[in-house]
Amino acid sequence: MSTFGLARRRFLAASLGSAAVAAPFTIVRGAPIAFASDPFTLGVASGAPREGSVVLWTRLAPRPLEGGGMPDEAVQVDWQIAEDEAFSRVVARGSEPAMPALGHSVHVEARGLRPGRPYWYCFRAGSAESPIGRTRTAPAVGSAPARLNFAFASCQQYEQGYFGAYRDMAARDLDLVVHLGDYIYEKSRGSRHVRKHEVGIPTTLAEFRDRYALYKLDADLQAAHAAFPWLAIWDDHEVADDYADDRSYSTRDPAQFLKMRAAAYQAYWEHMPLPASARPRGPSATIYERYRFGDLLDVMLLDDRQYRSQPACVGAGRPGTVPDCAERTEEARTMLGKAQEAWLNGQIRTSTARWTVVAQQTLMAELDRGTDGAHRFWMDGWDGYPNARRRLLDSIATHRPRNPVVIGGDRHAFFAADLARDPARPPNDREAPVASEFVGTSITSEGPNAKALAAALQVNPQVKYGRSDKRGYATVELTAAKCTVGFEAIDDEKKKDGTVRRLATFVVEDGVAGVKPG
Ligand code: FE
Ligand code: CA
């Protein structure tokens, strides 16, 4: 018999043996719920790891692509978390109602856990049992873990490839996964599709739920969720391509856009292992947050979509790569909004960890796409908000956290870069880098033109590496002495059995900002 089978039996025995959970197998009013088919089609997940707690997630969806297929009433879901895979040492358990208003999702904050160790968890509804997930608490603040390993990923357009990168990730020994956005795509894009969304662009909560369900039915994505705790932030495609604050180039009316944003944020929350603090209130949700992993790592999660100024130099058009203009360098332009910018400055000021990872959506380093002395910038990224970037780097330069490392996604290319405050100055007149940056490529989403990127690297020496022809993700190993970043690339994301190989390795040494070949 398999370990999972044994564990499931023990879960069943443990549940039935406890008087405290005698009632939970019934729907709130009436008879025990009986499922005609498995309600745990979307798997399980965990996230928001703290030293004494972690968020456990699932969603009941026996008919995942048809609104979930649940009755319009609350259904009790039992959960338990154990120190061992066989569930012989259960340390916490409980029961939560899965509510129709939340798409019958469940977000449990399991508390009273011990720091820096693995846990196993599962759910039960009626007679149905979920798969078993594994998670890990954060090391205690004040402790000095010898090493931490995490992966970061982004941009998983479903039609453009299979999620083999996640299959590879799930097999690693990681403490954490950080997802940097574009978890779903609202629309079709790219040409060489291997599978289909089947339905059009979602605008309502029901439609966004079905889009998340489609993505989360993927077994490789489920495996990566079930293997590690995740920290997650959104980018644009969770709502609409290249949106900024309360509008996008495809929906200019703020009232109409915010209605859609509320539905999109709600569906995101329902499908991710997010803490209660991130739950949307109408069209707003606070997802920026700090997570601490002993004295080795602080992670600052940022939200650069919800509060940003409208794109510069493009009028009401799409924020593409366009010639520079005066609007771009207006001081008031913001990427994070005033409140988040002040919050981040406070976090940077008080960060004491060996490594401070700023986890945000896109490439922060300047990447001038101009030729012959003219400047052209991609207005949807930090290059469209240079003063916001300068203020962030000023904060780092002023407060000097020990080793600031920025990670990003969105660009569908691997990048390694030095972050300096004025890369336009000649190298001998420029201050040393204040931070190091790594951008993972995309899980599946098509990259930009490789030749054009290679040409851009020639005139942007702060960007040490850029490669857009490969899909995959990045791994990070942290010790007191160094940060080692691996760019992990899948050979062919269009094949179901693609395999992953290391494409490049970079290191950042303790006390020395800037990236070096590893
Ligand atoms: Fe993307
Ligand atoms: Ca994006």
mmCIF file of N, CA and C and ligand atoms in Angstrom, residues 155 182 185 235-237 305 380 410 412, ligand 2:
data_model
loop_
_atom_site.group_PDB
_atom_site.id
_atom_site.type_symbol
_atom_site.label_atom_id
_atom_site.label_comp_id
_atom_site.label_asym_id
_atom_site.label_seq_id
_atom_site.Cartn_x
_atom_site.Cartn_y
_atom_site.Cartn_z
ATOM 1 N N CYS A 155 4.424 34.071 -15.188
ATOM 2 C CA CYS A 155 4.033 34.075 -16.602
ATOM 3 C C CYS A 155 3.794 32.686 -17.194
ATOM 4 N N ASP A 182 1.206 36.968 -13.370
ATOM 5 C CA ASP A 182 0.738 36.336 -14.597
ATOM 6 C C ASP A 182 0.519 34.835 -14.351
ATOM 7 N N TYR A 185 -3.662 33.987 -17.603
ATOM 8 C CA TYR A 185 -3.757 35.015 -18.647
ATOM 9 C C TYR A 185 -5.227 35.160 -18.988
ATOM 10 N N ASP A 235 0.516 40.143 -11.278
ATOM 11 C CA ASP A 235 0.945 41.175 -12.223
ATOM 12 C C ASP A 235 -0.295 41.618 -13.005
ATOM 13 N N ASP A 236 -0.167 41.895 -14.275
ATOM 14 C CA ASP A 236 -1.303 42.462 -15.011
ATOM 15 C C ASP A 236 -2.315 41.438 -15.517
ATOM 16 N N HIS A 237 -1.839 40.274 -15.997
ATOM 17 C CA HIS A 237 -2.769 39.377 -16.691
ATOM 18 C C HIS A 237 -3.788 38.707 -15.777
ATOM 19 N N ARG A 305 1.083 47.067 -9.563
ATOM 20 C CA ARG A 305 -0.019 47.256 -10.518
ATOM 21 C C ARG A 305 -1.159 48.122 -9.986
ATOM 22 N N ASP A 380 5.618 50.092 -19.786
ATOM 23 C CA ASP A 380 4.861 49.309 -18.807
ATOM 24 C C ASP A 380 5.747 48.864 -17.634
ATOM 25 N N ASP A 410 7.586 38.860 -15.528
ATOM 26 C CA ASP A 410 6.886 39.715 -16.488
ATOM 27 C C ASP A 410 7.541 39.823 -17.861
ATOM 28 N N HIS A 412 9.382 37.660 -19.618
ATOM 29 C CA HIS A 412 9.496 36.439 -20.430
ATOM 30 C C HIS A 412 10.930 36.267 -20.935
HETATM 31 CA CA CA B 2 3.028 40.909 -17.149
#
